[in-house]
Coordinates of C-alpha atoms and ligand atoms in Angstrom, one line a residue:
M240 CA 0.1 -0.1 -0.1
G241 CA 1.4 3.5 -0.6
R242 CA 4.0 1.9 -2.8
A243 CA 3.3 3.1 -6.4
P244 CA 5.6 6.1 -6.3
A245 CA 8.3 4.0 -5.7
S246 CA 7.5 1.1 -8.1
R247 CA 7.9 3.6 -11.2
R248 CA 11.7 4.3 -10.5
R249 CA 14.2 1.5 -11.6
R250 CA 15.1 -0.4 -8.9
P251 CA 18.8 -1.8 -8.2
V252 CA 19.3 -5.1 -9.0
S253 CA 19.4 -7.3 -6.5
N254 CA 21.9 -9.7 -5.4
T255 CA 19.8 -12.3 -5.6
E256 CA 19.0 -11.4 -9.7
V257 CA 22.6 -11.2 -10.1
A258 CA 23.4 -15.0 -8.6
H259 CA 20.4 -16.3 -10.4
A260 CA 21.9 -14.7 -13.9
L261 CA 25.2 -16.2 -13.1
R262 CA 23.5 -19.9 -12.7
E263 CA 21.4 -19.6 -15.8
M264 CA 24.5 -18.6 -17.4
S265 CA 26.5 -21.7 -15.6
L266 CA 23.3 -24.1 -16.5
F267 CA 23.0 -23.1 -20.3
L268 CA 27.0 -23.1 -21.0
E269 CA 26.7 -26.6 -19.5
M270 CA 23.7 -27.4 -21.9
D271 CA 26.6 -26.6 -24.7
E272 CA 29.1 -28.7 -23.2
V273 CA 31.1 -25.7 -22.6
P274 CA 34.1 -26.8 -21.3
F275 CA 35.1 -24.9 -17.5
K276 CA 33.0 -21.4 -18.1
P277 CA 30.2 -23.3 -16.0
R278 CA 32.0 -23.8 -12.9
A279 CA 33.2 -20.5 -13.0
Y280 CA 29.6 -19.0 -13.5
E281 CA 28.3 -21.1 -10.4
K282 CA 31.5 -20.4 -8.6
A283 CA 31.0 -16.5 -8.8
A284 CA 27.2 -17.1 -7.9
L285 CA 28.1 -18.8 -4.8
A286 CA 30.3 -15.9 -3.9
V287 CA 27.3 -13.0 -4.9
D288 CA 25.1 -15.6 -2.3
A289 CA 27.5 -15.1 0.4
L290 CA 27.9 -11.3 0.0
E291 CA 26.6 -9.2 2.8
R292 CA 26.2 -6.0 0.8
P293 CA 24.4 -4.9 -2.0
L294 CA 26.5 -5.5 -5.2
A295 CA 24.9 -2.6 -6.7
E296 CA 26.1 -0.7 -3.7
I297 CA 30.2 -2.3 -4.4
D298 CA 29.5 -1.4 -8.5
A299 CA 28.2 2.4 -7.2
E300 CA 31.5 2.9 -5.6
A301 CA 34.4 1.2 -6.9
G302 CA 32.7 0.1 -10.2
R303 CA 34.0 -2.8 -12.1
E304 CA 37.4 -3.4 -9.8
G305 CA 35.2 -3.5 -6.7
I306 CA 33.2 -6.6 -8.3
E307 CA 36.8 -7.9 -9.6
R308 CA 37.5 -8.4 -6.0
L309 CA 35.4 -11.1 -5.4
P310 CA 36.5 -14.3 -4.8
G311 CA 36.5 -16.3 -7.9
V312 CA 35.2 -13.2 -9.9
G313 CA 37.5 -12.9 -12.8
K314 CA 37.9 -9.9 -15.0
R315 CA 35.3 -11.0 -17.7
L316 CA 32.8 -12.1 -15.2
A317 CA 33.2 -8.4 -13.3
E318 CA 32.0 -7.3 -16.9
K319 CA 29.0 -9.0 -17.1
I320 CA 28.1 -8.2 -13.8
H321 CA 28.6 -4.5 -14.2
E322 CA 26.4 -4.8 -17.3
L323 CA 23.8 -6.3 -15.5
L324 CA 23.9 -3.5 -12.7
A325 CA 23.8 -0.9 -14.9
T326 CA 21.7 -2.2 -17.8
G327 CA 19.3 -4.6 -16.2
R328 CA 19.9 -6.8 -18.3
M329 CA 23.0 -9.6 -19.5
A330 CA 23.5 -9.7 -23.3
A331 CA 25.2 -13.0 -23.3
L332 CA 22.3 -14.5 -21.0
E333 CA 20.0 -12.7 -23.6
R334 CA 21.3 -14.3 -26.3
L335 CA 21.4 -18.0 -25.1
R336 CA 18.0 -17.4 -23.7
K337 CA 16.7 -16.4 -27.1
R338 CA 18.3 -19.7 -28.6
T339 CA 16.7 -21.9 -26.0
P340 CA 13.8 -20.4 -24.5
V341 CA 13.1 -23.0 -21.4
D342 CA 12.8 -22.2 -18.0
V343 CA 16.4 -24.0 -17.5
L344 CA 16.7 -22.9 -13.8
G345 CA 13.1 -24.4 -12.8
L346 CA 13.5 -27.6 -15.1
T347 CA 17.0 -28.4 -13.6
A348 CA 15.4 -27.4 -10.0
V349 CA 13.5 -30.8 -10.6
E350 CA 15.5 -33.8 -9.0
G351 CA 17.0 -36.1 -11.7
L352 CA 17.2 -33.5 -15.0
G353 CA 20.1 -31.6 -15.9
P354 CA 20.9 -29.3 -18.5
K355 CA 21.6 -31.4 -21.4
G356 CA 18.5 -33.3 -20.6
V357 CA 16.6 -29.9 -20.6
H358 CA 17.9 -29.6 -24.1
V359 CA 16.9 -33.0 -25.2
L360 CA 13.3 -32.3 -23.8
Y361 CA 13.2 -28.5 -25.6
E362 CA 14.6 -30.0 -29.2
E363 CA 12.7 -33.3 -29.1
L364 CA 9.5 -32.5 -27.1
G365 CA 9.5 -28.3 -27.2
I366 CA 9.1 -28.7 -23.5
R367 CA 10.2 -25.1 -21.7
D368 CA 9.0 -25.6 -18.2
V369 CA 8.0 -27.7 -15.6
R370 CA 4.4 -27.7 -16.4
G371 CA 5.4 -28.8 -19.8
L372 CA 7.5 -31.1 -18.1
E373 CA 4.8 -32.5 -15.8
K374 CA 2.4 -32.8 -19.4
A375 CA 4.8 -34.9 -21.4
C376 CA 5.4 -37.0 -18.6
R377 CA 2.1 -38.0 -18.1
E378 CA 1.4 -38.4 -22.0
E379 CA 3.9 -41.0 -21.7
R380 CA 6.0 -38.8 -24.5
V381 CA 9.4 -38.8 -22.7
R382 CA 10.0 -42.4 -22.5
A383 CA 10.5 -42.6 -26.6
L384 CA 13.2 -40.2 -26.0
P385 CA 17.2 -41.7 -26.2
H386 CA 18.5 -42.0 -22.3
F387 CA 15.1 -41.3 -21.2
G388 CA 12.4 -44.3 -20.5
A389 CA 9.3 -45.1 -18.4
K390 CA 11.5 -45.1 -15.6
S391 CA 12.9 -42.2 -15.6
E392 CA 9.1 -40.1 -16.5
E393 CA 8.0 -41.8 -12.9
K394 CA 10.9 -40.4 -11.4
L395 CA 10.5 -36.8 -13.1
L396 CA 6.8 -36.9 -11.8
R397 CA 7.9 -38.0 -8.6
G398 CA 11.0 -34.8 -8.6
I399 CA 8.3 -32.1 -9.9
G400 CA 5.8 -33.6 -7.0
L401 CA 8.2 -32.8 -4.3
L402 CA 8.6 -29.4 -6.1
A403 CA 4.8 -28.4 -6.1
G404 CA 4.6 -29.3 -2.7
T405 CA 7.1 -26.3 -1.5
A406 CA 7.6 -24.0 -4.2
G407 CA 4.7 -24.7 -6.8
R408 CA 1.4 -23.6 -5.7
Q409 CA 0.3 -21.1 -2.9
L410 CA -2.7 -20.5 -1.1
L411 CA -4.8 -18.1 -2.3
G412 CA -4.9 -16.7 1.4
Q413 CA -1.5 -15.9 0.6
V414 CA -1.5 -14.6 -2.9
L415 CA -4.9 -12.4 -2.5
P416 CA -3.4 -9.6 -0.7
V417 CA -0.5 -9.8 -3.0
A418 CA -2.4 -9.5 -5.9
R419 CA -4.8 -7.0 -5.4
D420 CA -2.0 -4.6 -4.2
I421 CA -0.4 -5.4 -7.7
E422 CA -3.8 -4.2 -9.1
A423 CA -4.1 -1.1 -7.6
R424 CA -1.0 -0.4 -8.8
L425 CA -1.7 -1.3 -12.1
R426 CA -4.5 0.8 -12.1
G427 CA -2.2 4.0 -11.1
F428 CA 0.2 3.3 -14.3
S429 CA 0.0 6.4 -16.4
G430 CA -1.6 4.8 -19.7
V431 CA -3.7 2.4 -18.3
K432 CA -7.5 2.5 -19.3
R433 CA -8.5 -0.5 -17.3
A434 CA -6.5 -3.5 -14.8
T435 CA -7.9 -6.6 -13.4
L436 CA -7.2 -9.6 -11.8
A437 CA -8.0 -12.6 -14.2
G438 CA -6.5 -16.6 -14.0
S439 CA -7.3 -18.7 -10.9
V440 CA -7.3 -15.6 -8.7
R441 CA -10.2 -14.1 -10.1
R442 CA -11.8 -17.5 -10.2
R443 CA -10.9 -18.0 -6.6
K444 CA -9.6 -21.0 -6.8
E445 CA -8.2 -22.5 -3.5
T446 CA -4.5 -22.6 -4.5
I447 CA -2.9 -20.8 -6.9
G448 CA -0.1 -21.5 -9.8
D449 CA 0.5 -17.8 -11.3
L450 CA -1.0 -14.9 -11.3
D451 CA -2.6 -13.2 -14.0
F452 CA -3.2 -9.4 -14.9
L453 CA -5.1 -8.3 -17.2
V454 CA -4.5 -4.0 -18.7
A455 CA -5.9 -2.1 -21.5
T456 CA -3.7 0.3 -22.7
R457 CA -2.7 2.1 -25.9
D458 CA 0.8 2.3 -24.3
P459 CA 1.5 -1.7 -24.1
D460 CA 5.5 -0.9 -24.4
K461 CA 5.3 1.5 -21.9
V462 CA 3.1 -0.1 -19.1
G463 CA 4.9 -3.4 -19.6
R464 CA 8.0 -1.6 -19.0
A465 CA 6.8 0.0 -15.4
F466 CA 5.3 -3.6 -14.6
A467 CA 8.5 -5.1 -15.1
R468 CA 10.3 -2.7 -13.1
M469 CA 7.7 -2.8 -10.0
S470 CA 10.1 -2.9 -6.6
D471 CA 8.5 -6.7 -6.0
V472 CA 9.6 -8.0 -9.3
E473 CA 12.6 -9.7 -9.0
H474 CA 12.8 -11.8 -12.4
V475 CA 11.9 -10.8 -15.7
Y476 CA 11.4 -14.1 -17.8
G477 CA 10.4 -12.5 -21.1
H478 CA 9.1 -9.1 -22.4
G479 CA 7.2 -9.3 -25.6
E480 CA 4.5 -6.8 -27.1
T481 CA 1.5 -8.0 -25.3
K482 CA 2.8 -10.2 -23.0
V483 CA 5.6 -9.5 -19.7
M484 CA 6.2 -13.0 -17.3
V485 CA 8.6 -12.3 -14.3
R486 CA 8.8 -13.8 -10.8
L487 CA 7.6 -11.9 -7.8
T488 CA 10.1 -11.6 -4.7
S489 CA 7.4 -13.6 -2.6
G490 CA 8.3 -16.6 -5.2
M491 CA 5.2 -16.5 -7.1
D492 CA 5.5 -15.7 -11.0
A493 CA 3.1 -13.3 -12.5
D494 CA 2.0 -12.5 -16.1
L495 CA 0.8 -9.5 -17.5
R496 CA -1.5 -9.1 -20.9
L497 CA -1.5 -6.0 -22.7
V498 CA -4.5 -5.2 -25.0
S499 CA -6.4 -2.5 -26.7
E500 CA -9.7 -1.3 -24.8
A501 CA -11.7 -3.4 -27.7
S502 CA -10.6 -6.4 -26.8
F503 CA -10.4 -6.1 -23.0
G504 CA -13.7 -8.4 -22.3
A505 CA -12.6 -10.8 -24.6
A506 CA -9.4 -10.7 -23.3
L507 CA -10.7 -11.0 -19.8
C508 CA -12.4 -13.7 -20.4
Y509 CA -9.8 -16.0 -22.1
F510 CA -7.2 -15.5 -19.5
T511 CA -9.9 -15.5 -16.6
G512 CA -10.2 -19.6 -17.5
S513 CA -10.6 -21.8 -16.7
K514 CA -8.8 -23.8 -20.2
A515 CA -11.7 -26.2 -19.9
H516 CA -14.6 -23.2 -20.0
N517 CA -12.6 -21.9 -22.7
V518 CA -12.5 -24.8 -24.6
A519 CA -16.1 -25.2 -24.1
L520 CA -17.2 -21.6 -25.4
R521 CA -15.2 -21.3 -28.1
R522 CA -17.0 -25.2 -29.0
I523 CA -20.1 -23.2 -28.8
A524 CA -18.7 -20.2 -31.0
Q525 CA -18.3 -22.9 -33.6
T526 CA -21.0 -24.5 -33.9
R527 CA -22.9 -21.1 -34.4
G528 CA -20.2 -20.3 -37.2
L529 CA -18.2 -18.1 -35.3
K530 CA -14.8 -17.7 -34.3
L531 CA -13.5 -16.7 -30.4
N532 CA -10.2 -15.8 -29.1
E533 CA -8.6 -13.3 -26.8
Y534 CA -9.3 -10.6 -29.3
G535 CA -12.9 -11.3 -29.6
L536 CA -15.9 -12.8 -31.2
F537 CA -15.3 -13.1 -35.0
R538 CA -18.1 -13.9 -37.9
G539 CA -15.2 -13.8 -39.8
S540 CA -13.4 -10.8 -40.2
R541 CA -16.4 -8.9 -38.8
K542 CA -15.8 -8.7 -35.3
L543 CA -19.3 -9.1 -33.1
A544 CA -18.0 -8.5 -29.3
G545 CA -14.9 -8.1 -27.7
R546 CA -15.4 -4.6 -25.4
S547 CA -16.9 -6.3 -22.5
E548 CA -17.4 -10.2 -21.2
E549 CA -21.3 -9.5 -21.1
E550 CA -20.9 -8.7 -24.7
V551 CA -18.7 -11.8 -25.2
Y552 CA -21.0 -14.4 -23.5
Q553 CA -24.5 -12.5 -24.9
A554 CA -23.5 -12.8 -28.4
L555 CA -22.8 -16.9 -27.5
G556 CA -26.5 -16.5 -26.1
L557 CA -25.2 -17.0 -22.6
D558 CA -25.6 -15.4 -19.3
W559 CA -22.7 -13.5 -17.8
I560 CA -21.3 -16.5 -15.5
P561 CA -19.5 -15.4 -12.5
P562 CA -15.7 -16.3 -12.5
E563 CA -15.9 -18.2 -9.4
L564 CA -18.1 -20.9 -11.6
R565 CA -16.2 -21.0 -14.9
E566 CA -14.9 -24.9 -14.7
D567 CA -16.8 -26.3 -17.5
A568 CA -19.0 -28.3 -14.7
G569 CA -22.4 -27.4 -15.9
E570 CA -22.2 -23.2 -15.7
I571 CA -22.4 -23.1 -19.5
E572 CA -25.6 -25.6 -19.9
A573 CA -27.2 -23.4 -17.2
A574 CA -26.3 -19.7 -18.6
A575 CA -27.9 -20.9 -21.7
K576 CA -31.0 -22.0 -20.5
G577 CA -31.1 -18.5 -17.9
R578 CA -30.6 -20.8 -14.8
L579 CA -27.5 -19.9 -12.6
P580 CA -28.2 -19.6 -9.5
R581 CA -27.8 -16.2 -7.9
L582 CA -24.6 -17.0 -5.8
I583 CA -24.2 -16.0 -2.1
D584 CA -22.7 -12.3 -2.0
H585 CA -19.6 -10.4 -0.6
G586 CA -21.2 -8.8 2.5
D587 CA -24.2 -11.3 2.8
L588 CA -23.1 -12.6 6.2
R589 CA -24.7 -11.3 9.1
G590 CA -22.8 -13.3 11.6
D591 CA -20.0 -15.9 12.4
L592 CA -20.4 -19.0 14.2
Q593 CA -17.0 -20.4 15.1
I594 CA -14.4 -18.3 17.1
Q595 CA -12.4 -19.0 19.8
T596 CA -10.9 -16.8 22.4
D597 CA -8.3 -16.5 25.1
W598 CA -10.6 -18.7 27.2
T599 CA -8.5 -21.3 25.2
D600 CA -6.1 -21.0 22.2
G601 CA -7.3 -17.9 20.8
S602 CA -5.2 -14.7 21.1
A603 CA -7.9 -12.1 21.9
S604 CA -10.7 -11.8 24.7
I605 CA -14.8 -12.2 24.1
D606 CA -14.7 -8.6 24.1
E607 CA -12.0 -7.9 21.9
M608 CA -13.3 -10.4 19.0
A609 CA -17.2 -9.1 19.6
D610 CA -15.8 -5.6 19.3
A611 CA -14.0 -6.4 16.0
A612 CA -16.6 -8.2 14.1
R613 CA -19.2 -5.4 15.1
K614 CA -16.6 -2.9 12.8
L615 CA -16.7 -5.2 10.0
G616 CA -20.6 -5.1 9.9
L617 CA -21.3 -8.2 12.0
E618 CA -24.6 -8.6 14.0
Y619 CA -23.2 -11.8 15.8
I620 CA -20.8 -14.0 16.7
A621 CA -20.5 -17.5 18.4
I622 CA -17.9 -18.1 20.5
T623 CA -16.6 -21.7 20.1
D624 CA -13.5 -22.3 22.5
H625 CA -12.2 -25.9 22.2
T626 CA -13.4 -28.2 24.8
R627 CA -11.6 -31.1 27.1
D628 CA -10.1 -33.6 24.9
L629 CA -7.9 -30.6 23.4
A630 CA -5.5 -30.5 26.0
M631 CA -3.0 -28.3 24.0
A632 CA -5.6 -25.8 23.3
R633 CA -6.5 -25.6 26.9
G634 CA -10.2 -27.3 26.4
S635 CA -12.5 -26.3 28.5
D636 CA -14.7 -28.9 30.7
E637 CA -18.6 -28.6 31.6
K638 CA -17.7 -26.3 34.5
R639 CA -15.7 -23.7 32.7
L640 CA -18.2 -24.0 29.7
L641 CA -21.1 -22.8 31.7
E642 CA -18.9 -20.5 33.3
Q643 CA -17.8 -18.5 29.9
A644 CA -22.1 -18.9 29.0
E645 CA -22.6 -17.1 31.9
A646 CA -20.1 -14.4 31.1
I647 CA -21.5 -13.8 27.6
R648 CA -25.3 -13.4 29.2
G649 CA -23.3 -10.6 31.6
L650 CA -21.9 -9.2 28.0
N651 CA -24.9 -9.3 26.4
R652 CA -26.6 -6.8 28.7
K653 CA -24.2 -4.4 28.1
L654 CA -24.7 -5.0 24.2
R655 CA -26.3 -3.0 21.7
G656 CA -27.3 -3.9 18.2
F657 CA -24.7 -7.0 18.7
R658 CA -25.3 -10.5 20.1
V659 CA -22.5 -13.0 21.5
L660 CA -24.0 -16.4 21.7
S661 CA -22.5 -19.1 23.9
G662 CA -20.9 -22.3 22.1
A663 CA -18.1 -24.8 21.9
E664 CA -16.2 -26.4 19.6
V665 CA -16.7 -30.2 20.9
N666 CA -14.5 -32.9 19.9
I667 CA -15.9 -36.0 18.0
R668 CA -14.0 -38.7 19.9
E669 CA -13.4 -42.0 17.8
D670 CA -16.5 -43.9 18.7
G671 CA -18.7 -40.9 17.9
S672 CA -19.3 -39.8 21.1
L673 CA -18.4 -36.2 22.6
D674 CA -16.2 -35.0 24.9
V675 CA -18.9 -32.8 26.4
A676 CA -21.6 -34.2 28.8
D677 CA -25.5 -33.5 26.9
E678 CA -26.5 -31.7 29.9
A679 CA -24.1 -29.0 29.2
L680 CA -24.7 -28.8 25.5
A681 CA -28.1 -28.3 26.0
Q682 CA -27.8 -25.3 27.5
L683 CA -25.4 -23.4 25.3
E684 CA -26.5 -21.6 22.1
V685 CA -24.1 -23.1 19.4
V686 CA -22.8 -26.6 19.3
G687 CA -20.2 -27.3 16.7
A688 CA -18.9 -30.9 17.0
A689 CA -15.4 -31.4 15.0
V690 CA -12.8 -34.2 14.1
H691 CA -9.3 -33.3 15.8
S692 CA -7.8 -36.7 16.6
R693 CA -7.3 -40.1 15.2
F694 CA -7.6 -38.8 11.7
R695 CA -6.3 -42.0 10.0
Q696 CA -9.3 -44.1 10.6
S697 CA -10.5 -46.2 7.9
R698 CA -13.5 -44.8 5.8
T699 CA -16.1 -46.8 7.5
Q700 CA -15.1 -46.0 10.9
M701 CA -14.7 -42.2 10.2
T702 CA -18.0 -42.1 8.9
R703 CA -19.6 -43.7 11.0
R704 CA -18.0 -41.8 13.7
V705 CA -19.2 -38.4 12.3
I706 CA -22.6 -39.6 11.7
R707 CA -23.0 -40.5 15.1
A708 CA -21.9 -36.8 16.1
L709 CA -24.7 -35.8 13.7
E710 CA -27.0 -37.4 15.5
N711 CA -26.7 -36.5 18.5
P712 CA -30.0 -33.7 19.0
H713 CA -27.5 -31.1 20.5
V714 CA -24.8 -30.7 17.7
D715 CA -25.8 -27.7 15.3
I716 CA -23.1 -27.8 13.0
L717 CA -20.2 -30.2 12.0
F718 CA -17.0 -27.8 12.0
H719 CA -14.6 -28.1 9.2
P720 CA -15.9 -31.8 7.9
T721 CA -12.9 -33.4 6.3
A722 CA -10.1 -31.7 8.7
R723 CA -7.7 -30.9 5.9
S724 CA -5.4 -28.4 6.3
I725 CA -3.8 -27.8 3.0
G726 CA -0.5 -28.7 2.0
H727 CA 0.0 -30.8 5.5
R728 CA -2.6 -32.7 6.1
E729 CA -5.1 -34.7 4.0
P730 CA -8.6 -35.5 4.9
V731 CA -9.8 -37.5 6.5
D732 CA -11.4 -40.6 4.7
L733 CA -15.0 -40.0 5.0
D734 CA -18.2 -41.0 2.8
V735 CA -18.8 -37.3 1.8
D736 CA -22.2 -38.2 0.2
A737 CA -22.9 -40.4 3.4
V738 CA -22.5 -37.5 5.8
I739 CA -24.2 -34.9 3.6
A740 CA -27.9 -36.9 3.4
A741 CA -27.3 -37.5 7.5
A742 CA -27.0 -33.8 7.6
V743 CA -29.8 -33.2 5.8
R744 CA -31.7 -36.3 7.7
T745 CA -30.9 -34.8 11.3
G746 CA -31.3 -31.1 10.5
T747 CA -27.1 -30.4 11.0
V748 CA -25.4 -27.5 9.6
L749 CA -22.3 -28.4 7.9
E750 CA -19.9 -25.4 7.8
I751 CA -17.4 -23.6 5.4
D752 CA -14.6 -23.2 7.5
A753 CA -12.5 -19.9 5.9
M754 CA -9.4 -20.2 7.2
P755 CA -6.9 -19.9 3.9
D756 CA -5.4 -23.7 4.6
R757 CA -8.4 -25.2 5.4
L758 CA -11.6 -24.3 3.4
D759 CA -13.3 -27.1 4.7
L760 CA -16.0 -28.1 3.1
R761 CA -14.6 -27.7 0.1
D762 CA -15.9 -26.3 -3.2
A763 CA -16.4 -29.9 -4.8
Y764 CA -18.6 -30.8 -1.3
V765 CA -20.6 -27.6 -1.0
R766 CA -21.9 -28.2 -4.6
K767 CA -23.0 -31.6 -3.3
A768 CA -24.2 -30.0 0.0
V769 CA -26.4 -27.4 -1.6
E770 CA -27.5 -30.2 -4.3
A771 CA -29.2 -32.1 -1.3
G772 CA -30.8 -29.8 0.6
A773 CA -28.4 -29.2 3.3
L774 CA -27.6 -26.1 5.0
L775 CA -24.2 -24.4 5.1
A776 CA -22.4 -22.2 8.0
I777 CA -19.7 -19.9 6.7
D778 CA -17.2 -19.3 9.6
S779 CA -14.0 -17.6 10.6
D780 CA -12.6 -19.9 13.1
A781 CA -10.7 -17.1 14.2
H782 CA -7.8 -17.1 16.6
Q783 CA -7.3 -13.5 16.6
P784 CA -9.2 -10.3 15.4
G785 CA -7.4 -10.2 12.1
H786 CA -8.8 -13.8 11.2
L787 CA -12.6 -12.5 10.8
A788 CA -12.6 -11.2 7.7
Y789 CA -12.1 -14.7 6.1
A790 CA -15.2 -15.8 6.4
D791 CA -16.5 -12.9 4.1
E792 CA -13.4 -13.1 2.0
F793 CA -12.4 -16.5 1.2
G794 CA -15.4 -18.2 2.9
V795 CA -17.6 -16.8 0.5
A796 CA -15.2 -17.2 -2.2
V797 CA -15.3 -21.4 -1.5
A798 CA -19.4 -21.3 -1.2
R799 CA -19.6 -19.2 -4.5
R800 CA -17.7 -22.1 -6.0
G801 CA -19.7 -24.2 -4.9
W802 CA -22.9 -22.8 -5.8
A803 CA -24.4 -22.1 -3.0
R804 CA -27.1 -19.1 -2.6
K805 CA -27.7 -17.2 0.2
A806 CA -30.6 -19.0 1.7
D807 CA -28.3 -22.1 1.6
V808 CA -26.1 -20.2 4.2
V809 CA -27.4 -20.4 8.0
N810 CA -25.3 -17.4 9.1
A811 CA -26.7 -15.0 6.0
L812 CA -30.0 -14.9 8.2
P813 CA -30.7 -12.1 11.6
V814 CA -29.6 -13.4 14.9
T815 CA -33.2 -15.0 15.7
K816 CA -33.9 -16.5 12.6
C817 CA -30.6 -18.3 12.1
L818 CA -30.9 -19.6 16.1
A819 CA -34.0 -20.8 15.3
R820 CA -32.9 -22.7 12.3
L821 CA -29.8 -24.2 14.1
K822 CA -32.6 -25.2 16.9
D823 CA -35.0 -26.5 14.9
G824 CA -36.0 -29.7 16.0
G825 CA -33.1 -32.4 16.9
G826 CA -32.1 -35.6 15.5
G827 CA -35.4 -38.0 15.8
R828 CA -36.8 -35.1 17.6
G829 CA -39.2 -34.1 14.3
R830 CA -36.9 -31.6 13.0
R831 CA -38.6 -30.4 9.9
R832 CA -36.8 -31.3 6.5
R833 CA -35.6 -28.5 4.5
R834 CA -36.9 -29.4 0.9
R835 CA -36.6 -26.5 -1.5
S836 CA -36.9 -26.8 -5.3
R837 CA -33.7 -26.9 -6.9
A838 CA -35.0 -27.3 -10.8
G839 CA -32.4 -24.6 -11.7
M840 CA -29.3 -26.4 -10.5
R841 CA -30.6 -30.1 -11.7
G842 CA -31.2 -28.4 -14.9
S843 CA -27.7 -27.4 -15.2
E844 CA -26.8 -31.0 -14.3
E845 CA -28.3 -33.1 -17.1
T846 CA -25.4 -32.9 -19.1
Ligands
DGT1016 P1 -3.2 -21.5 -12.4 O1 -2.2 -20.3 -12.6 O2 -2.3 -23.0 -12.1 O3 -3.7 -21.5 -10.9 O4 -4.5 -21.6 -13.2 P2 -4.9 -20.3 -14.1 O5 -6.4 -20.8 -14.5 O6 -5.0 -19.1 -13.5 O7 -3.8 -21.2 -15.7 P3 -2.9 -19.9 -16.4 O8 -2.3 -18.8 -15.3 O9 -1.9 -21.2 -16.7 O10 -3.4 -19.4 -17.7 C1 -4.5 -18.1 -17.3 C2 -5.6 -18.7 -17.9 O11 -5.1 -18.0 -19.5 C3 -6.5 -19.7 -18.0 O12 -7.2 -20.2 -17.0 C4 -6.8 -20.0 -19.3 C5 -6.3 -19.2 -20.4 N1 -5.4 -19.9 -21.1 C6 -4.0 -20.1 -21.1 N2 -3.4 -21.0 -21.6 C7 -4.5 -21.7 -22.4 C8 -5.0 -22.5 -23.3 O13 -3.7 -23.3 -24.0 N3 -5.9 -22.6 -24.0 C9 -6.7 -22.0 -23.6 N4 -8.1 -22.0 -24.3 N5 -6.6 -21.1 -22.2 C10 -5.6 -21.0 -21.9
CA1017 CA1 -2.6 -18.1 -13.4
CA1018 CA1 -0.2 -17.4 -16.1
ZN1019 ZN1 -11.0 -27.6 15.3

């Protein structure tokens, strides 16, 4: 924030960038089997890595001679480094990149792949980057090459898998703030008419491979240069007339596309994807004798649409489709029939039903959380601290839970226009029983139940365990139903369809936990739950005030990706109605079944 002016100045080349350039040189030279030189570049890269002072400073102070004093850096190399520091480019490297346009650093980071292998893969199969390599391995095209076999495909895929776990995709929650910041800066660049996020971030996928930005401008050259010079750009992979590809200091890659205003809508549609959605759109265009690409929708050479997305969809006979739905999962058929759901929207939530405080492992008091929630525009929150079995989180026993409920009643007497609900996040034990007695649960307003231990039970056991908890009439919500932690813990092995059916039968609410590494239920399961007529809650699972915004930011995004409407979400209701729905009977106590017409959604499922 507020960094825009700095981003327009040319930023000094960092030591990391110099080291990367030297390594890249070394790899390209090794690829060409040049003797000795690769080792010299590699050594120089190590020397640069070890430096504490910025090279740019040394260069400004003592020029080439200063650089030459570094261990292992001779005259020729000092020249090259100086050139990079002074101009932001290294001509020799650019020549090599041009001749073999591959991501040699990325590819050689894959276990078991060296520069010579990279060269063969490029020459024979046109593979330029890790994604291309993965695809070729999966399509079994690599095994036909000399010195590669079925075994090496397997090994490379394993190597790529390891990479993906660390340097690969990042959580939407980490990426979105960075992406929004860059989007805002792009809008401030001179010559920019429109600028927006595209790709998987715009679709709000739970993890992001790289960032995509789109700009409408009449001066792509100038805007592209300004983008490449932003302070958080670490490396420029390529800079063409309509496209700039960079790596950010956060480790994420970003692509910028530059188009005219007349093509902005078509380009936005194209670069938002998903690829599958694009392919399906193009097929529709073809059946109408039209051609769709990133420049517009054409009949012959006549352009029918392109300025806005709405115009493009309309010309194809479709309603505009929210980006979160663009996965070719029935949205196009629904749009053709005018039956897209009206999705829940940001700003629709009125309460938050899972919040931890300093009574257990949260960092703020009940008052502080209530205050922060009210500032976000919420009308109520439930305090759901952990219970007994979670010793690490100092889980409450019955006595403490009731003490806390009493404190909450006291607080509510002071609050105007805001309500704090008493509650708990109880543990579902191995056998499906709970770690808090029913008599205590009966006195709480919101009871969430969750699996926090014994994650590796068999599917049969786990499913039975969870369903038994849902059948407890005091349990209102199943918190983070599959207990996954993206990148850390696999979801538990659960028959989610059976759990959804049990939730509908018992009138238990299913949660979308909005913590960026949980997002649980995930999008595909949300869709199943909605189709089955289950009711959802979208909660932050906040452990501090700063987490409260996650519910609206990421939880609502997941709900939208799961085709959920406002009516499917219990905490989009005002507090009294929300409570009435939560306590609407209980398992076996004649709870009214929710049966709503789903004609629109069923229609979309036919194909
Ligand atoms: P990511 O980056 O892996 O999280 O996912 P996306 O969807 O952002 O994918 P990305 O960055 O490769 O491409 C951005 C969009 O550009 C993608 O959603 C659709 C479009 N696109 C890219 N390559 C192709 C292509 O070869 N064919 C088609 N039809 N569309 C493409
Ligand atoms: Ca992307
Ligand atoms: Ca991209
Ligand atoms: Zn939990």
